[in-house]
């Protein structure tokens, strides 16, 4: 009973906020609706028994990615009228994407006829119920170890690539050397003099 | 408590579960609000003592009722919404901060079995909820439609995201050693940890640096001094709260202190044995666990105040450097170090022998191979 109510609540809010994400005029509002959609999707995952994935969704997407996203969108000065002007130009691409997504929905409905998802049973390879994290760990670090490590390597390469692409040596900057700052003592910069009255200080 | 409603009062199970949960929430939230009020008073008294002043001493005996007088004052004030502000988001932001500060308490264990939600992913839940805290600030800064709150919001966002990374790695090393994400089990894993005498990971040389780093990171995460650049009054007026008044300001105030108390409790729970007495000695267990937790919380809160009273504010680039160039590499290295030591100690060099997780690891490939 409570599960059904929770499911319909999360599902409705997810869809509604996803629709508002693409329809709201203010880009900052869009991002905030997107965050609400993430949040409710995490709720749906908890209901499906994948609590680990749900927490990761919130930590990674809501806690980090969306914050940076919001950060960028707030700093951008977006002219809505100018964006509208590009509408016709991008229409074919948008239509192609829409067709692809529709096809996925059709396939998804076809898969629904094959029976329930039973996510808990799939993530947990063992017969007895083990905690989600343990089940995922057992799979990732044994059977899928190679793929898992390759995925990590791809991410590392992507990270290094991003740094290489954006890093450039700028001239004329004076970077701070923290060890030098820490090593500097008062004696290096100041000096105590017992100055007689009426005589200038020698610099 | 569910059993009490179910058997003693004869209610159906669904209803008794519902009532028990509501009662549990109230039992946590109401004392928490009282603690926040008293801890604000304690905070001001500690700063005053360190500055050789008297601190609040007018309202009530020793000024004990000062926080309640302040609360009444802000309650009676007018709520001012700037005309250029984004009305809905402006009012939503303090609510988010306050709510997020409260929801984390659901997984905090106060004693053996005394916890509202004893979930397997407890520590991840703490991370997730604390990562939400930044939204209250960033939305406030943007919705105020004013320069200084906006700067403050950007600073807060960068600061919290940076330190969350370090906190995440520190927590992972604790989780590795305790073998669970469940906070109650993490506390139980600390029982008699050091020579079977002292409870807590904190004095273990392997974890002492982690405990110190976690304490500093929790200062940064709650935006307390010396990392309070988001409300640096010499630069940003009052930071993201500049445009707030009355109860919306009070919600920030309460949420901030609720977060500080939470961080104190987490420090105590993760590294210093949580509800367990400091020494694993039977007579000490006669004192209820919640009192030990409360004492440890007070001790950490004293450290928080002490730091605020004595340490000058960091520069922003120093703050970022500390987060990314010091804490992140060190905590990442520590994850490797702890897992290496565990591999050596519990699993054994050849992957066999030892105790605990060995069997699960040894059996896993065979089982996965058969079933999939």
XYZ file of C-alpha atoms in Angstrom:
575
model
C 0.000 0.000 0.000
C 2.610 2.537 1.146
C 4.952 1.268 -1.563
C 2.324 1.813 -4.241
C 1.603 5.340 -3.009
C 5.327 6.093 -2.854
C 5.869 4.685 -6.342
C 3.143 6.777 -7.936
C 4.263 9.849 -6.012
C 7.899 9.496 -7.114
C 6.977 8.556 -10.678
C 4.545 11.456 -11.101
C 6.940 14.006 -9.673
C 9.809 12.648 -11.784
C 7.836 12.977 -15.006
C 6.350 16.339 -14.078
C 9.691 17.845 -13.110
C 11.328 16.387 -16.225
C 8.656 18.085 -18.325
C 9.183 21.348 -16.431
C 12.950 21.024 -16.972
C 12.547 21.389 -20.711
C 9.626 23.801 -20.662
C 10.581 26.387 -18.044
C 11.871 29.673 -19.452
C 14.479 30.391 -16.834
C 17.543 28.125 -17.229
C 18.229 28.166 -13.471
C 14.699 26.909 -12.830
C 15.354 24.193 -15.415
C 18.377 22.960 -13.499
C 16.441 22.998 -10.235
C 13.635 20.943 -11.779
C 16.281 18.564 -13.116
C 17.613 18.153 -9.583
C 14.105 17.362 -8.349
C 13.817 14.765 -11.125
C 17.139 13.159 -10.039
C 15.919 13.087 -6.496
C 12.686 11.323 -7.299
C 14.471 8.889 -9.588
C 16.618 8.012 -6.571
C 13.405 7.407 -4.631
C 12.218 5.023 -7.355
C 15.511 3.134 -7.142
C 15.111 2.726 -3.388
C 11.696 1.222 -4.072
C 13.224 -1.170 -6.613
C 15.644 -2.368 -3.914
C 18.760 -0.711 -5.363
C 19.548 1.545 -2.417
C 23.254 1.749 -3.239
C 22.604 3.095 -6.734
C 20.053 5.522 -5.305
C 22.568 6.943 -2.848
C 25.222 7.166 -5.556
C 22.764 8.999 -7.802
C 22.219 11.598 -5.112
C 25.872 11.903 -4.068
C 27.311 12.060 -7.577
C 24.617 13.737 -9.662
C 22.709 15.876 -7.185
C 25.633 16.557 -4.857
C 28.380 17.262 -7.358
C 27.418 17.335 -11.038
C 24.236 19.372 -10.637
C 25.948 21.824 -8.283
C 28.608 22.560 -10.891
C 25.912 22.685 -13.559
C 23.925 25.194 -11.529
C 27.131 27.111 -10.936
C 27.742 27.426 -14.681
C 24.134 28.195 -15.616
C 23.934 30.946 -13.004
C 27.071 32.561 -14.413
C 25.872 32.385 -18.030
C 23.965 35.303 -19.435
C 21.526 33.378 -21.588
C 19.425 35.280 -24.074
C 16.249 33.242 -24.528
C 15.229 35.013 -27.752
C 18.555 34.169 -29.340
C 18.158 30.539 -28.372
C 14.683 30.474 -29.906
C 16.187 31.633 -33.192
C 18.175 28.415 -33.472
C 15.026 26.338 -33.079
C 14.365 25.733 -36.783
C 18.003 24.993 -37.504
C 18.186 22.221 -34.924
C 14.723 20.844 -35.661
C 15.870 17.852 -37.797
C 18.410 16.764 -35.191
C 15.800 17.111 -32.451
C 13.314 15.062 -34.446
C 15.898 12.325 -35.004
C 16.562 12.197 -31.242
C 12.835 12.090 -30.537
C 12.394 9.130 -32.914
C 15.287 7.291 -31.239
C 13.783 7.868 -27.771
C 10.337 6.768 -28.972
C 11.881 3.574 -30.323
C 13.464 2.969 -26.926
C 10.114 3.430 -25.213
C 8.525 0.924 -27.611
C 11.298 -1.582 -26.876
C 10.866 -0.905 -23.181
C 7.148 -1.660 -23.366
C 7.973 -4.834 -25.279
C 10.384 -5.851 -22.516
C 7.719 -5.155 -19.922
C 5.682 -8.014 -21.444
C 8.583 -10.363 -20.640
C 7.900 -10.080 -16.915
C 8.944 -8.084 -13.840
C 12.380 -6.574 -13.566
C 13.270 -8.105 -10.179
C 16.188 -5.739 -9.839
C 17.132 -7.016 -6.409
C 17.531 -10.524 -7.770
C 19.742 -9.309 -10.622
C 22.067 -7.095 -8.674
C 22.490 -9.771 -6.045
C 23.905 -12.920 -7.592
C 23.475 -15.037 -4.475
C 20.338 -16.904 -3.505
C 20.116 -15.493 0.028
C 19.490 -11.747 0.310
C 22.844 -9.995 0.701
C 23.270 -6.239 1.123
C 23.267 -4.341 -2.138
C 26.809 -3.039 -1.765
C 28.215 -6.491 -1.060
C 26.412 -7.990 -4.054
C 27.687 -5.283 -6.392
C 31.188 -5.597 -4.965
C 31.190 -9.354 -5.425
C 30.246 -8.918 -9.074
C 32.449 -5.919 -9.908
C 35.634 -7.185 -8.311
C 35.419 -10.747 -9.567
C 33.549 -11.390 -12.777
C 33.632 -7.860 -14.192
C 37.007 -6.856 -12.760
C 38.619 -6.265 -16.147
C 35.728 -4.198 -17.528
C 35.545 -2.268 -14.281
C 39.225 -1.373 -14.384
C 39.051 -0.474 -18.065
C 36.156 1.877 -17.274
C 38.287 3.489 -14.583
C 41.162 3.822 -17.033
C 38.899 5.465 -19.630
C 37.777 7.990 -17.022
C 41.394 8.670 -16.075
C 42.328 9.248 -19.711
C 39.329 11.552 -20.123
C 40.383 13.515 -17.060
C 43.973 13.878 -18.241
C 42.677 14.817 -21.690
C 40.488 17.574 -20.276
C 43.407 18.954 -18.282
C 45.750 18.821 -21.291
C 43.192 20.557 -23.518
C 42.489 23.405 -21.116
C 45.903 23.897 -19.552
C 48.056 26.628 -20.995
C 51.057 28.403 -19.632
C 50.184 32.027 -19.038
C 52.907 34.621 -18.962
C 53.068 37.364 -16.398
C 51.484 35.502 -13.484
C 53.163 35.328 -10.118
C 52.103 32.045 -8.567
C 52.470 31.691 -4.828
C 55.011 29.304 -3.455
C 53.489 28.011 -0.246
C 56.719 26.394 1.079
C 58.508 29.706 0.575
C 55.730 31.551 2.395
C 55.878 29.095 5.250
C 59.667 29.190 5.439
C 59.698 32.991 5.707
C 60.422 34.166 9.257
C 59.994 37.646 10.767
C 63.786 38.088 10.784
C 63.838 37.826 6.957
C 61.587 40.811 6.504
C 61.914 42.981 9.574
C 64.691 44.260 11.768
C 64.721 45.808 15.192
C 66.775 48.985 15.570
C 67.408 50.970 18.668
C 67.004 54.320 16.950
C 68.431 57.506 18.485
C 66.039 60.467 18.424
C 66.429 62.929 15.558
C 68.368 60.592 13.275
C 66.855 59.015 10.145
C 66.624 55.260 9.721
C 69.067 53.719 7.297
C 67.050 51.647 4.788
C 8.510 1.319 19.950
C 6.472 -0.294 17.196
C 5.936 -3.250 19.524
C 4.687 -0.943 22.267
C 1.979 0.486 20.011
C 1.270 -2.912 18.508
C 0.979 -5.131 21.611
C 0.358 -2.761 24.521
C -2.125 -0.467 22.801
C -3.435 -3.145 20.424
C -3.142 -1.119 17.217
C -2.678 -2.845 13.841
C 0.962 -3.211 12.741
C 0.860 -0.633 9.958
C -0.528 2.048 12.238
C 1.821 1.265 15.085
C 4.804 1.438 12.725
C 3.589 4.807 11.483
C 3.037 6.190 14.991
C 6.367 4.821 16.207
C 8.199 6.531 13.349
C 6.469 9.859 14.018
C 7.275 9.550 17.731
C 10.893 8.707 16.880
C 11.211 11.764 14.650
C 9.804 14.006 17.380
C 12.059 12.397 19.976
C 15.066 13.333 17.854
C 13.972 16.720 16.486
C 12.658 18.366 19.658
C 15.704 17.680 21.883
C 17.858 18.630 18.889
C 16.237 22.062 18.689
C 16.697 22.501 22.425
C 20.342 21.466 22.073
C 20.807 23.960 19.249
C 19.428 26.755 21.432
C 21.702 25.836 24.325
C 24.728 25.265 22.124
C 24.430 28.747 20.624
C 24.537 30.027 24.204
C 27.532 27.794 24.973
C 29.259 28.992 21.815
C 28.895 32.632 22.805
C 30.022 31.921 26.360
C 33.134 30.111 25.146
C 34.139 32.910 22.785
C 33.475 35.407 25.534
C 35.640 33.498 28.002
C 38.473 33.292 25.467
C 38.221 37.020 24.843
C 38.043 37.724 28.601
C 34.457 38.954 28.355
C 31.348 37.820 30.184
C 29.158 36.893 27.225
C 25.363 36.762 27.452
C 24.422 37.174 31.129
C 21.238 39.242 31.211
C 18.301 37.075 30.157
C 17.559 34.433 32.794
C 20.069 33.019 35.301
C 23.609 33.266 33.816
C 21.954 34.384 30.566
C 20.725 30.834 29.960
C 17.561 32.013 28.231
C 19.399 34.264 25.778
C 18.799 32.003 22.753
C 15.088 31.771 23.501
C 14.861 35.560 23.776
C 16.654 35.857 20.426
C 14.302 33.286 18.930
C 11.258 35.200 20.155
C 12.709 38.401 18.779
C 13.237 37.083 15.232
C 9.814 35.431 15.377
C 8.174 38.794 15.984
C 10.120 40.581 13.270
C 8.779 41.350 9.825
C 9.778 39.046 6.960
C 11.241 41.266 4.281
C 11.399 39.959 0.736
C 13.460 42.182 -1.585
C 11.413 43.339 -4.569
C 14.046 42.139 -7.044
C 14.261 38.705 -5.451
C 12.885 35.521 -6.919
C 10.089 35.110 -4.388
C 9.492 31.374 -4.404
C 13.131 30.322 -4.405
C 14.016 33.023 -1.878
C 11.619 31.486 0.630
C 12.444 27.907 -0.354
C 16.184 28.219 0.296
C 16.161 28.467 4.134
C 13.617 25.646 4.262
C 15.991 23.426 2.269
C 18.908 24.250 4.574
C 16.912 23.524 7.697
C 15.324 20.312 6.375
C 18.604 18.906 5.129
C 20.206 19.655 8.503
C 17.513 17.570 10.183
C 17.156 14.557 7.858
C 20.686 13.279 8.454
C 19.814 12.583 12.086
C 17.634 9.676 10.944
C 20.659 7.374 10.677
C 22.680 8.573 13.682
C 22.838 5.842 16.355
C 22.400 7.178 19.893
C 22.845 3.848 21.664
C 22.867 0.150 20.774
C 19.744 -0.187 18.623
C 18.556 3.357 19.345
C 18.431 4.705 15.822
C 15.498 5.833 13.715
C 16.580 4.132 10.464
C 19.214 1.414 10.831
C 20.025 1.182 7.112
C 22.872 -0.594 5.370
C 23.926 2.450 3.395
C 23.892 4.725 6.464
C 27.171 6.489 5.799
C 26.324 6.994 2.131
C 23.044 8.512 3.254
C 24.973 10.922 5.465
C 27.192 11.871 2.517
C 24.201 12.291 0.220
C 22.256 14.437 2.656
C 25.235 16.606 3.556
C 25.929 17.168 -0.131
C 22.406 18.591 -0.429
C 23.171 21.284 2.128
C 24.895 23.402 -0.493
C 21.618 23.942 -2.364
C 20.096 26.001 0.422
C 23.034 28.393 0.147
C 23.426 28.490 -3.602
C 19.695 29.025 -4.185
C 19.632 31.768 -1.529
C 22.530 33.530 -3.201
C 20.952 33.416 -6.612
C 17.371 34.197 -5.553
C 18.436 37.231 -3.504
C 19.423 38.919 -6.773
C 22.168 40.808 -5.020
C 25.928 40.895 -5.487
C 27.315 39.778 -2.155
C 24.959 36.859 -1.560
C 25.784 35.646 -5.056
C 29.535 35.767 -4.469
C 28.963 33.965 -1.217
C 26.886 31.276 -2.910
C 29.614 30.648 -5.485
C 32.230 30.423 -2.759
C 30.060 28.045 -0.763
C 29.418 25.792 -3.735
C 33.113 25.499 -4.597
C 34.111 25.010 -0.975
C 31.577 22.318 -0.130
C 32.157 20.334 -3.315
C 35.927 20.429 -2.733
C 35.833 19.255 0.851
C 33.202 16.614 0.184
C 35.736 14.774 -1.958
C 38.217 14.603 0.918
C 35.481 13.658 3.406
C 34.341 10.892 1.057
C 37.810 9.322 0.956
C 38.248 9.610 4.726
C 34.913 7.885 5.247
C 35.881 5.163 2.773
C 39.001 4.331 4.770
C 36.886 4.056 7.938
C 34.325 1.927 6.125
C 37.066 -0.359 4.814
C 38.376 -0.949 8.297
C 34.979 -1.330 9.959
C 33.691 -3.481 7.101
C 30.294 -1.810 6.940
C 28.478 1.322 5.839
C 26.061 0.939 8.735
C 26.843 3.508 11.435
C 25.861 1.184 14.297
C 28.200 -1.499 12.992
C 30.984 1.060 12.560
C 30.579 1.962 16.233
C 30.552 -1.696 17.285
C 33.713 -2.326 15.248
C 35.483 0.235 17.456
C 34.745 -1.624 20.676
C 38.040 -2.348 22.409
C 39.856 -1.427 19.232
C 43.154 -0.477 20.880
C 44.616 -3.402 22.856
C 41.058 -4.351 23.776
C 41.015 -1.405 26.175
C 40.205 1.853 24.412
C 37.089 2.226 22.278
C 37.529 4.144 19.052
C 39.636 4.224 15.905
C 40.933 7.683 16.720
C 43.992 6.687 18.751
C 45.067 4.079 16.232
C 48.131 5.618 14.518
C 46.610 4.547 11.213
C 43.499 6.637 11.842
C 44.721 9.554 13.940
C 45.686 11.627 10.862
C 42.314 10.739 9.324
C 40.508 11.871 12.475
C 42.326 15.215 12.430
C 41.652 15.670 8.731
C 38.000 14.788 9.193
C 37.714 17.356 11.955
C 39.251 20.070 9.764
C 37.103 19.035 6.810
C 34.003 19.183 8.958
C 34.916 22.744 9.888
C 35.096 23.521 6.175
C 31.920 21.599 5.389
C 29.882 23.503 7.965
C 31.533 26.785 6.971
C 32.776 27.523 10.433
C 35.862 29.569 11.175
C 38.579 29.505 9.885
C 36.762 28.539 6.687
C 33.793 30.917 7.000
C 34.583 32.749 3.781
C 30.976 32.462 2.683
C 29.972 34.934 5.372
C 33.199 36.851 5.740
C 31.754 40.096 7.048
C 34.727 42.205 6.002
C 34.241 41.159 2.387
C 30.655 40.048 1.819
C 28.489 41.841 4.418
C 26.797 38.711 5.796
C 27.251 36.458 2.785
C 24.264 34.524 1.514
C 22.087 35.631 4.458
C 22.459 39.332 3.687
C 18.913 39.773 2.370
C 17.251 37.478 4.908
C 15.374 38.649 7.949
C 13.098 37.289 10.636
C 12.265 33.546 10.609
C 13.906 32.861 7.246
C 17.148 34.095 8.816
C 16.468 32.078 11.963
C 16.058 28.898 9.871
C 19.576 29.428 8.505
C 20.866 30.009 11.994
C 19.223 26.855 13.350
C 20.202 24.769 10.334
C 23.811 25.882 10.579
C 24.088 24.917 14.237
C 22.197 21.655 13.686
C 24.825 20.865 11.029
C 27.627 21.747 13.428
C 26.219 19.429 16.095
C 25.786 16.725 13.485
C 29.418 17.043 12.441
C 30.476 16.821 16.106
C 28.422 13.651 16.501
C 29.871 12.197 13.299
C 33.405 12.929 14.507
C 32.568 11.113 17.728
C 30.808 8.232 15.957
C 33.376 7.533 13.264
C 36.611 7.925 15.178
C 35.982 8.083 18.903
C 33.589 5.236 19.577
C 30.181 6.896 19.322
C 27.914 5.839 22.151
C 30.564 3.538 23.667
C 32.410 4.748 26.772
C 35.994 5.815 26.079
C 37.421 2.772 27.860
C 36.122 -0.749 27.422
C 35.505 -1.384 31.117
C 32.256 -2.929 32.334
C 31.183 -0.362 35.030
C 31.348 2.438 32.464
C 28.645 0.684 30.448
C 26.199 1.398 33.285
C 26.038 4.980 32.018
C 23.576 5.160 29.092
C 25.267 5.383 25.686
C 23.462 8.573 24.750
C 25.226 10.356 27.612
C 28.642 9.262 26.376
C 27.702 10.413 22.878
C 26.474 13.724 24.278
C 29.699 14.266 26.234
C 31.808 13.518 23.174
C 29.620 15.834 21.124
C 30.132 18.619 23.687
C 33.890 18.053 23.637
C 33.994 18.376 19.847
C 31.759 21.406 19.989
C 34.212 22.964 22.403
C 36.943 22.353 19.792
C 34.751 24.022 17.150
C 34.306 27.098 19.352
C 37.939 27.105 20.363
C 39.002 27.157 16.721
C 36.542 29.951 15.976
C 37.815 32.030 18.874
C 41.505 31.622 18.114
C 42.244 30.864 14.439
C 42.282 33.685 11.865
C 40.267 33.274 8.688
C 41.881 31.547 5.701
C 42.370 33.240 2.376
C 40.204 31.695 -0.343
C 43.088 30.339 -2.427
C 44.609 28.797 0.705
C 41.303 27.106 1.399
C 41.134 25.604 -2.087
C 44.787 24.565 -1.935
C 44.269 22.800 1.371
C 41.262 20.922 0.011
C 42.587 19.834 -3.358
C 46.349 19.710 -2.961
C 46.704 18.468 0.600
C 43.596 16.676 1.850
C 42.617 14.984 -1.409
C 46.011 13.329 -2.151
C 46.613 12.408 1.487
C 43.172 10.874 1.986
C 43.408 9.055 -1.355
C 46.767 7.654 -0.325
C 45.231 6.612 2.981
C 42.519 4.626 1.228
C 45.257 2.638 -0.518
C 47.224 2.320 2.699
C 44.263 1.042 4.716
C 43.171 -1.395 2.024
C 46.746 -2.615 1.670
C 47.038 -3.209 5.400
C 43.677 -4.972 5.437
C 44.736 -7.134 2.514
C 47.890 -8.108 4.407
C 46.232 -8.468 7.786
C 42.836 -10.019 7.133
C 43.025 -11.665 3.730
C 46.690 -12.678 3.843
C 49.419 -12.184 1.261
C 48.430 -15.187 -0.815
C 44.741 -14.435 -0.635
C 44.026 -17.249 1.815
C 44.103 -17.687 5.581
C 43.299 -14.857 7.932
C 39.770 -14.315 9.119
C 36.483 -12.613 8.363
C 36.072 -11.608 4.748
C 38.489 -14.241 3.445
C 35.888 -16.903 2.848
C 33.523 -14.570 1.017
C 36.312 -13.423 -1.274
C 37.609 -16.877 -1.969
C 34.193 -18.254 -2.791
C 32.953 -15.355 -4.863
C 34.658 -16.161 -8.202
C 33.591 -19.794 -8.152
C 30.008 -18.914 -7.348
C 29.846 -16.172 -9.938
C 31.326 -18.517 -12.518
C 28.736 -21.202 -11.877
C 25.695 -18.999 -11.792
C 26.282 -16.572 -14.620
